[in-house]
């Protein structure tokens, strides 16, 4: 998160850190007791290893009352996701067991109505991603508020030039922005997850390249289907 601020500890109890060998790779969030939603690009360099999911955390390193690292039983990248573009950039992770829900670990509802969030709506996004252009990595969860920009503005040829589909949305990236390591985290508007930070490589903090999110509503049926099939 560029030019944001430290989140109030444990006030975003849905936040997850996807880790490999104890290292934060991407964000994610709890959508059900045994399920975390993130971005498919995040598995590109895991060469088949499963993530571990840290829940209940504010600091990535300090001991905290409800902090717990969960093993992942299975990972389900959206079948349409690929390394060449940002399409269908969603990843579902089934935890080895149901997360223990408490004041620091909570499910976040996601939008099921497929309707664009109005431009200028101010949403919030959080993560343990880079906080400056030298690539500093924070220990504690950061957050920032960003206004939604319309798909037409985001698709302008000087911005993302027509690559933003109906299944994507954008927020203004002038100065304050998401950045590497924030991908997979939720864009929260009015207390509901509307988008997932895309994980394709992207310049951060440049107003000419707005932040891109995968809208969640268009994928509600896919999400429900995977959870139902895997839960048995
Ligand atoms: O965050 C992303 O957009 C993104 N997209 C990817 C694609 C492949 C992939 F193998 C990884 C990623 C990845 N995450 C990262 O590189 C994370 C490791 C870097 C990081 C930044 C800040 C703080 C901690 C760790």
mmCIF file of C-alpha atoms and ligand atoms in Angstrom:
data_model
loop_
_atom_site.group_PDB
_atom_site.id
_atom_site.type_symbol
_atom_site.label_atom_id
_atom_site.label_comp_id
_atom_site.label_asym_id
_atom_site.label_seq_id
_atom_site.Cartn_x
_atom_site.Cartn_y
_atom_site.Cartn_z
ATOM 1 C CA UNK A 1 0.000 0.000 0.000
ATOM 2 C CA UNK A 2 1.548 3.327 -1.138
ATOM 3 C CA UNK A 3 0.968 6.419 1.003
ATOM 4 C CA UNK A 4 -1.637 4.756 3.206
ATOM 5 C CA UNK A 5 -1.573 4.345 6.983
ATOM 6 C CA UNK A 6 -1.290 1.539 9.492
ATOM 7 C CA UNK A 7 -4.658 -0.182 9.878
ATOM 8 C CA UNK A 8 -6.262 -0.250 13.324
ATOM 9 C CA UNK A 9 -5.100 -3.636 14.618
ATOM 10 C CA UNK A 10 -7.582 -6.449 14.010
ATOM 11 C CA UNK A 11 -10.326 -4.149 12.656
ATOM 12 C CA UNK A 12 -10.084 -6.001 9.340
ATOM 13 C CA UNK A 13 -10.411 -9.511 10.783
ATOM 14 C CA UNK A 14 -11.123 -10.980 7.335
ATOM 15 C CA UNK A 15 -7.608 -10.218 6.045
ATOM 16 C CA UNK A 16 -5.345 -13.151 5.155
ATOM 17 C CA UNK A 17 -1.644 -13.319 4.323
ATOM 18 C CA UNK A 18 -0.795 -16.035 1.774
ATOM 19 C CA UNK A 19 2.656 -17.303 2.641
ATOM 20 C CA UNK A 20 5.338 -19.594 1.277
ATOM 21 C CA UNK A 21 8.195 -20.670 3.617
ATOM 22 C CA UNK A 22 7.084 -18.023 6.106
ATOM 23 C CA UNK A 23 7.187 -15.215 3.553
ATOM 24 C CA UNK A 24 4.139 -13.064 2.651
ATOM 25 C CA UNK A 25 3.372 -13.413 -1.063
ATOM 26 C CA UNK A 26 -0.161 -12.081 -1.529
ATOM 27 C CA UNK A 27 -3.222 -10.918 0.353
ATOM 28 C CA UNK A 28 -6.558 -12.676 0.550
ATOM 29 C CA UNK A 29 -9.673 -12.665 2.668
ATOM 30 C CA UNK A 30 -11.986 -15.078 4.459
ATOM 31 C CA UNK A 31 -15.268 -15.587 2.567
ATOM 32 C CA UNK A 32 -16.382 -18.633 4.623
ATOM 33 C CA UNK A 33 -14.942 -20.451 7.657
ATOM 34 C CA UNK A 34 -12.916 -22.830 5.488
ATOM 35 C CA UNK A 35 -12.410 -20.649 2.388
ATOM 36 C CA UNK A 36 -10.127 -17.739 1.414
ATOM 37 C CA UNK A 37 -10.429 -15.725 -1.828
ATOM 38 C CA UNK A 38 -7.308 -14.294 -3.470
ATOM 39 C CA UNK A 39 -5.785 -13.723 -6.947
ATOM 40 C CA UNK A 40 -4.795 -16.511 -9.346
ATOM 41 C CA UNK A 41 -1.531 -14.828 -10.496
ATOM 42 C CA UNK A 42 -0.192 -15.321 -6.969
ATOM 43 C CA UNK A 43 0.389 -19.038 -7.597
ATOM 44 C CA UNK A 44 2.580 -18.389 -10.669
ATOM 45 C CA UNK A 45 5.902 -18.853 -8.888
ATOM 46 C CA UNK A 46 4.915 -21.398 -6.254
ATOM 47 C CA UNK A 47 5.935 -24.353 -8.516
ATOM 48 C CA UNK A 48 3.181 -26.548 -7.181
ATOM 49 C CA UNK A 49 3.716 -25.828 -3.462
ATOM 50 C CA UNK A 50 0.604 -24.979 -1.452
ATOM 51 C CA UNK A 51 0.351 -21.657 0.374
ATOM 52 C CA UNK A 52 -0.043 -21.384 4.098
ATOM 53 C CA UNK A 53 -2.679 -18.868 5.220
ATOM 54 C CA UNK A 54 -2.103 -16.538 8.178
ATOM 55 C CA UNK A 55 -5.328 -15.342 9.825
ATOM 56 C CA UNK A 56 -5.958 -13.067 12.809
ATOM 57 C CA UNK A 57 -2.764 -11.075 12.186
ATOM 58 C CA UNK A 58 -1.844 -7.416 12.317
ATOM 59 C CA UNK A 59 1.920 -7.845 12.552
ATOM 60 C CA UNK A 60 3.446 -10.530 10.318
ATOM 61 C CA UNK A 61 6.112 -11.326 12.938
ATOM 62 C CA UNK A 62 4.896 -10.466 16.482
ATOM 63 C CA UNK A 63 2.905 -12.966 18.565
ATOM 64 C CA UNK A 64 -0.767 -11.918 18.708
ATOM 65 C CA UNK A 65 -3.688 -13.482 20.614
ATOM 66 C CA UNK A 66 -5.674 -14.964 17.693
ATOM 67 C CA UNK A 67 -2.959 -15.209 15.059
ATOM 68 C CA UNK A 68 -2.837 -18.642 13.449
ATOM 69 C CA UNK A 69 -1.229 -20.185 10.371
ATOM 70 C CA UNK A 70 -3.551 -22.565 8.507
ATOM 71 C CA UNK A 71 -2.562 -25.295 6.111
ATOM 72 C CA UNK A 72 -4.301 -25.320 2.750
ATOM 73 C CA UNK A 73 -6.104 -28.500 1.619
ATOM 74 C CA UNK A 74 -6.614 -27.396 -1.998
ATOM 75 C CA UNK A 75 -6.195 -24.392 -4.281
ATOM 76 C CA UNK A 76 -8.652 -23.593 -7.103
ATOM 77 C CA UNK A 77 -7.442 -20.948 -9.605
ATOM 78 C CA UNK A 78 -10.280 -19.795 -11.872
ATOM 79 C CA UNK A 79 -10.141 -21.923 -15.055
ATOM 80 C CA UNK A 80 -10.082 -18.773 -17.205
ATOM 81 C CA UNK A 81 -7.057 -17.263 -15.427
ATOM 82 C CA UNK A 82 -3.786 -17.129 -17.367
ATOM 83 C CA UNK A 83 -0.363 -15.494 -17.213
ATOM 84 C CA UNK A 84 -0.957 -13.241 -20.238
ATOM 85 C CA UNK A 85 -3.691 -10.962 -18.878
ATOM 86 C CA UNK A 86 -5.780 -10.032 -15.861
ATOM 87 C CA UNK A 87 -8.841 -12.060 -16.864
ATOM 88 C CA UNK A 88 -10.534 -14.255 -14.227
ATOM 89 C CA UNK A 89 -7.700 -13.484 -11.787
ATOM 90 C CA UNK A 90 -9.275 -15.289 -8.814
ATOM 91 C CA UNK A 91 -7.990 -18.064 -6.554
ATOM 92 C CA UNK A 92 -10.030 -19.994 -3.991
ATOM 93 C CA UNK A 93 -8.135 -21.692 -1.158
ATOM 94 C CA UNK A 94 -9.752 -24.411 0.938
ATOM 95 C CA UNK A 95 -8.215 -24.484 4.417
ATOM 96 C CA UNK A 96 -7.293 -27.825 5.949
ATOM 97 C CA UNK A 97 -9.952 -27.150 8.618
ATOM 98 C CA UNK A 98 -12.569 -24.496 9.427
ATOM 99 C CA UNK A 99 -10.910 -21.365 10.798
ATOM 100 C CA UNK A 100 -11.715 -20.647 14.413
ATOM 101 C CA UNK A 101 -13.802 -17.440 14.198
ATOM 102 C CA UNK A 102 -13.297 -14.802 16.888
ATOM 103 C CA UNK A 103 -12.832 -11.036 17.339
ATOM 104 C CA UNK A 104 -9.716 -11.109 15.099
ATOM 105 C CA UNK A 105 -10.905 -13.709 12.558
ATOM 106 C CA UNK A 106 -14.135 -12.975 10.723
ATOM 107 C CA UNK A 107 -15.777 -13.693 7.374
ATOM 108 C CA UNK A 108 -16.311 -10.720 4.993
ATOM 109 C CA UNK A 109 -19.446 -10.844 2.810
ATOM 110 C CA UNK A 110 -18.913 -10.272 -0.883
ATOM 111 C CA UNK A 111 -21.191 -8.493 -3.387
ATOM 112 C CA UNK A 112 -23.545 -10.853 -5.222
ATOM 113 C CA UNK A 113 -25.486 -8.269 -7.239
ATOM 114 C CA UNK A 114 -23.773 -7.759 -10.589
ATOM 115 C CA UNK A 115 -23.992 -3.964 -10.747
ATOM 116 C CA UNK A 116 -21.069 -1.532 -11.116
ATOM 117 C CA UNK A 117 -20.021 0.425 -8.030
ATOM 118 C CA UNK A 118 -20.696 4.087 -8.887
ATOM 119 C CA UNK A 119 -17.721 6.219 -9.900
ATOM 120 C CA UNK A 120 -16.348 8.405 -7.065
ATOM 121 C CA UNK A 121 -17.514 5.872 -4.431
ATOM 122 C CA UNK A 122 -14.735 5.817 -1.836
ATOM 123 C CA UNK A 123 -13.674 2.266 -0.988
ATOM 124 C CA UNK A 124 -10.874 0.925 1.176
ATOM 125 C CA UNK A 125 -8.156 -1.623 0.538
ATOM 126 C CA UNK A 126 -5.599 -3.107 2.930
ATOM 127 C CA UNK A 127 -2.482 -5.223 2.672
ATOM 128 C CA UNK A 128 1.084 -6.050 3.630
ATOM 129 C CA UNK A 129 2.350 -5.042 0.170
ATOM 130 C CA UNK A 130 5.144 -2.610 -0.634
ATOM 131 C CA UNK A 131 4.820 0.836 0.947
ATOM 132 C CA UNK A 132 7.282 2.855 -1.156
ATOM 133 C CA UNK A 133 9.086 2.870 -4.507
ATOM 134 C CA UNK A 134 12.148 1.224 -3.006
ATOM 135 C CA UNK A 135 9.968 -1.815 -2.302
ATOM 136 C CA UNK A 136 9.878 -1.582 1.503
ATOM 137 C CA UNK A 137 7.854 -4.385 3.034
ATOM 138 C CA UNK A 138 5.732 -3.492 6.106
ATOM 139 C CA UNK A 139 5.446 -5.736 9.134
ATOM 140 C CA UNK A 140 2.007 -4.400 10.041
ATOM 141 C CA UNK A 141 -1.180 -4.213 7.974
ATOM 142 C CA UNK A 142 -1.570 -0.971 6.006
ATOM 143 C CA UNK A 143 -4.746 0.515 4.532
ATOM 144 C CA UNK A 144 -5.781 3.246 2.139
ATOM 145 C CA UNK A 145 -9.031 4.760 0.842
ATOM 146 C CA UNK A 146 -9.436 5.126 -2.927
ATOM 147 C CA UNK A 147 -12.233 6.457 -5.157
ATOM 148 C CA UNK A 148 -13.689 4.209 -7.853
ATOM 149 C CA UNK A 149 -13.218 5.484 -11.422
ATOM 150 C CA UNK A 150 -15.597 4.564 -14.236
ATOM 151 C CA UNK A 151 -14.733 1.797 -16.675
ATOM 152 C CA UNK A 152 -14.864 4.346 -19.527
ATOM 153 C CA UNK A 153 -12.234 6.557 -17.887
ATOM 154 C CA UNK A 154 -10.134 3.503 -16.944
ATOM 155 C CA UNK A 155 -10.341 2.239 -20.532
ATOM 156 C CA UNK A 156 -9.171 5.506 -22.065
ATOM 157 C CA UNK A 157 -6.284 4.946 -24.474
ATOM 158 C CA UNK A 158 -3.959 6.923 -22.139
ATOM 159 C CA UNK A 159 -4.950 4.654 -19.217
ATOM 160 C CA UNK A 160 -5.655 0.902 -19.670
ATOM 161 C CA UNK A 161 -6.691 1.327 -23.310
ATOM 162 C CA UNK A 162 -9.765 -0.875 -23.549
ATOM 163 C CA UNK A 163 -8.450 -3.837 -21.504
ATOM 164 C CA UNK A 164 -10.849 -3.356 -18.558
ATOM 165 C CA UNK A 165 -13.708 -5.843 -18.998
ATOM 166 C CA UNK A 166 -17.178 -5.883 -17.401
ATOM 167 C CA UNK A 167 -15.642 -8.243 -14.801
ATOM 168 C CA UNK A 168 -13.081 -5.638 -13.687
ATOM 169 C CA UNK A 169 -13.193 -2.274 -11.925
ATOM 170 C CA UNK A 170 -10.656 0.487 -11.256
ATOM 171 C CA UNK A 171 -9.673 2.951 -8.561
ATOM 172 C CA UNK A 172 -7.701 6.174 -8.842
ATOM 173 C CA UNK A 173 -3.940 5.573 -8.458
ATOM 174 C CA UNK A 174 -2.707 9.164 -8.078
ATOM 175 C CA UNK A 175 -0.172 8.924 -5.273
ATOM 176 C CA UNK A 176 -2.133 6.606 -2.955
ATOM 177 C CA UNK A 177 -2.413 3.097 -4.385
ATOM 178 C CA UNK A 178 -2.135 -0.648 -3.938
ATOM 179 C CA UNK A 179 1.169 -2.245 -4.907
ATOM 180 C CA UNK A 180 3.033 -5.571 -5.143
ATOM 181 C CA UNK A 181 2.076 -7.835 -2.270
ATOM 182 C CA UNK A 182 -1.380 -6.289 -1.857
ATOM 183 C CA UNK A 183 -2.787 -8.444 -4.650
ATOM 184 C CA UNK A 184 -5.514 -10.848 -3.663
ATOM 185 C CA UNK A 185 -6.848 -8.509 -0.988
ATOM 186 C CA UNK A 186 -10.411 -7.154 -1.038
ATOM 187 C CA UNK A 187 -11.626 -3.740 -2.219
ATOM 188 C CA UNK A 188 -14.252 -2.997 0.438
ATOM 189 C CA UNK A 189 -17.043 -0.511 -0.335
ATOM 190 C CA UNK A 190 -19.695 0.038 2.312
ATOM 191 C CA UNK A 191 -18.533 -2.985 4.310
ATOM 192 C CA UNK A 192 -18.900 -5.390 1.385
ATOM 193 C CA UNK A 193 -16.090 -6.885 -0.735
ATOM 194 C CA UNK A 194 -16.687 -5.618 -4.297
ATOM 195 C CA UNK A 195 -13.319 -6.508 -5.835
ATOM 196 C CA UNK A 196 -10.053 -8.422 -5.504
ATOM 197 C CA UNK A 197 -6.740 -6.633 -6.178
ATOM 198 C CA UNK A 198 -5.425 -8.114 -9.445
ATOM 199 C CA UNK A 199 -1.941 -9.638 -9.249
ATOM 200 C CA UNK A 200 -0.632 -8.984 -12.707
ATOM 201 C CA UNK A 201 2.547 -6.881 -12.709
ATOM 202 C CA UNK A 202 1.580 -3.236 -12.627
ATOM 203 C CA UNK A 203 3.213 0.131 -11.947
ATOM 204 C CA UNK A 204 1.963 1.599 -8.636
ATOM 205 C CA UNK A 205 1.150 5.194 -7.714
ATOM 206 C CA UNK A 206 0.998 6.481 -11.293
ATOM 207 C CA UNK A 207 -2.290 8.243 -12.069
ATOM 208 C CA UNK A 208 -2.031 7.092 -15.701
ATOM 209 C CA UNK A 209 -2.287 3.445 -14.619
ATOM 210 C CA UNK A 210 -5.294 3.083 -12.276
ATOM 211 C CA UNK A 211 -5.468 0.075 -9.942
ATOM 212 C CA UNK A 212 -7.378 -2.877 -11.386
ATOM 213 C CA UNK A 213 -9.626 -5.226 -9.422
ATOM 214 C CA UNK A 214 -11.514 -8.350 -10.380
ATOM 215 C CA UNK A 215 -15.200 -7.651 -9.615
ATOM 216 C CA UNK A 216 -16.551 -10.457 -7.413
ATOM 217 C CA UNK A 217 -20.305 -10.419 -8.239
ATOM 218 C CA UNK A 218 -19.852 -11.896 -11.744
ATOM 219 C CA UNK A 219 -18.087 -14.889 -10.136
ATOM 220 C CA UNK A 220 -20.559 -15.606 -7.312
ATOM 221 C CA UNK A 221 -21.849 -18.755 -9.043
ATOM 222 C CA UNK A 222 -18.308 -20.072 -9.647
ATOM 223 C CA UNK A 223 -17.370 -19.381 -6.002
ATOM 224 C CA UNK A 224 -20.511 -21.116 -4.687
ATOM 225 C CA UNK A 225 -19.965 -24.044 -7.059
ATOM 226 C CA UNK A 226 -16.376 -24.682 -5.983
ATOM 227 C CA UNK A 227 -17.232 -24.402 -2.273
ATOM 228 C CA UNK A 228 -20.220 -26.741 -2.648
ATOM 229 C CA UNK A 229 -18.308 -29.345 -4.683
ATOM 230 C CA UNK A 230 -15.229 -29.388 -2.455
ATOM 231 C CA UNK A 231 -17.172 -29.332 0.838
ATOM 232 C CA UNK A 232 -19.053 -32.394 -0.343
HETATM 233 O O1 LIG B 1 1.524 -8.828 -5.403
HETATM 234 C C1 LIG B 1 1.445 -9.099 -6.616
HETATM 235 O O2 LIG B 1 0.879 -8.396 -7.491
HETATM 236 C C2 LIG B 1 2.026 -10.336 -7.077
HETATM 237 N N1 LIG B 1 1.777 -10.838 -8.294
HETATM 238 C C3 LIG B 1 2.473 -12.000 -8.411
HETATM 239 C C4 LIG B 1 2.581 -12.888 -9.451
HETATM 240 C C5 LIG B 1 3.372 -13.998 -9.308
HETATM 241 C C6 LIG B 1 4.030 -14.200 -8.110
HETATM 242 F F1 LIG B 1 4.785 -15.299 -8.006
HETATM 243 C C7 LIG B 1 3.966 -13.342 -7.041
HETATM 244 C C8 LIG B 1 3.177 -12.228 -7.218
HETATM 245 C C9 LIG B 1 2.878 -11.151 -6.371
HETATM 246 N N2 LIG B 1 3.339 -10.937 -5.084
HETATM 247 C C10 LIG B 1 4.669 -10.701 -4.870
HETATM 248 O O3 LIG B 1 5.483 -10.613 -5.761
HETATM 249 C C11 LIG B 1 5.089 -10.541 -3.445
HETATM 250 C C12 LIG B 1 6.387 -11.126 -3.023
HETATM 251 C C13 LIG B 1 6.170 -9.683 -3.072
HETATM 252 C C14 LIG B 1 5.962 -8.888 -1.866
HETATM 253 C C15 LIG B 1 5.781 -7.547 -1.986
HETATM 254 C C16 LIG B 1 5.603 -6.776 -0.854
HETATM 255 C C17 LIG B 1 5.582 -7.353 0.407
HETATM 256 C C18 LIG B 1 5.748 -8.732 0.510
HETATM 257 C C19 LIG B 1 5.928 -9.504 -0.609
#
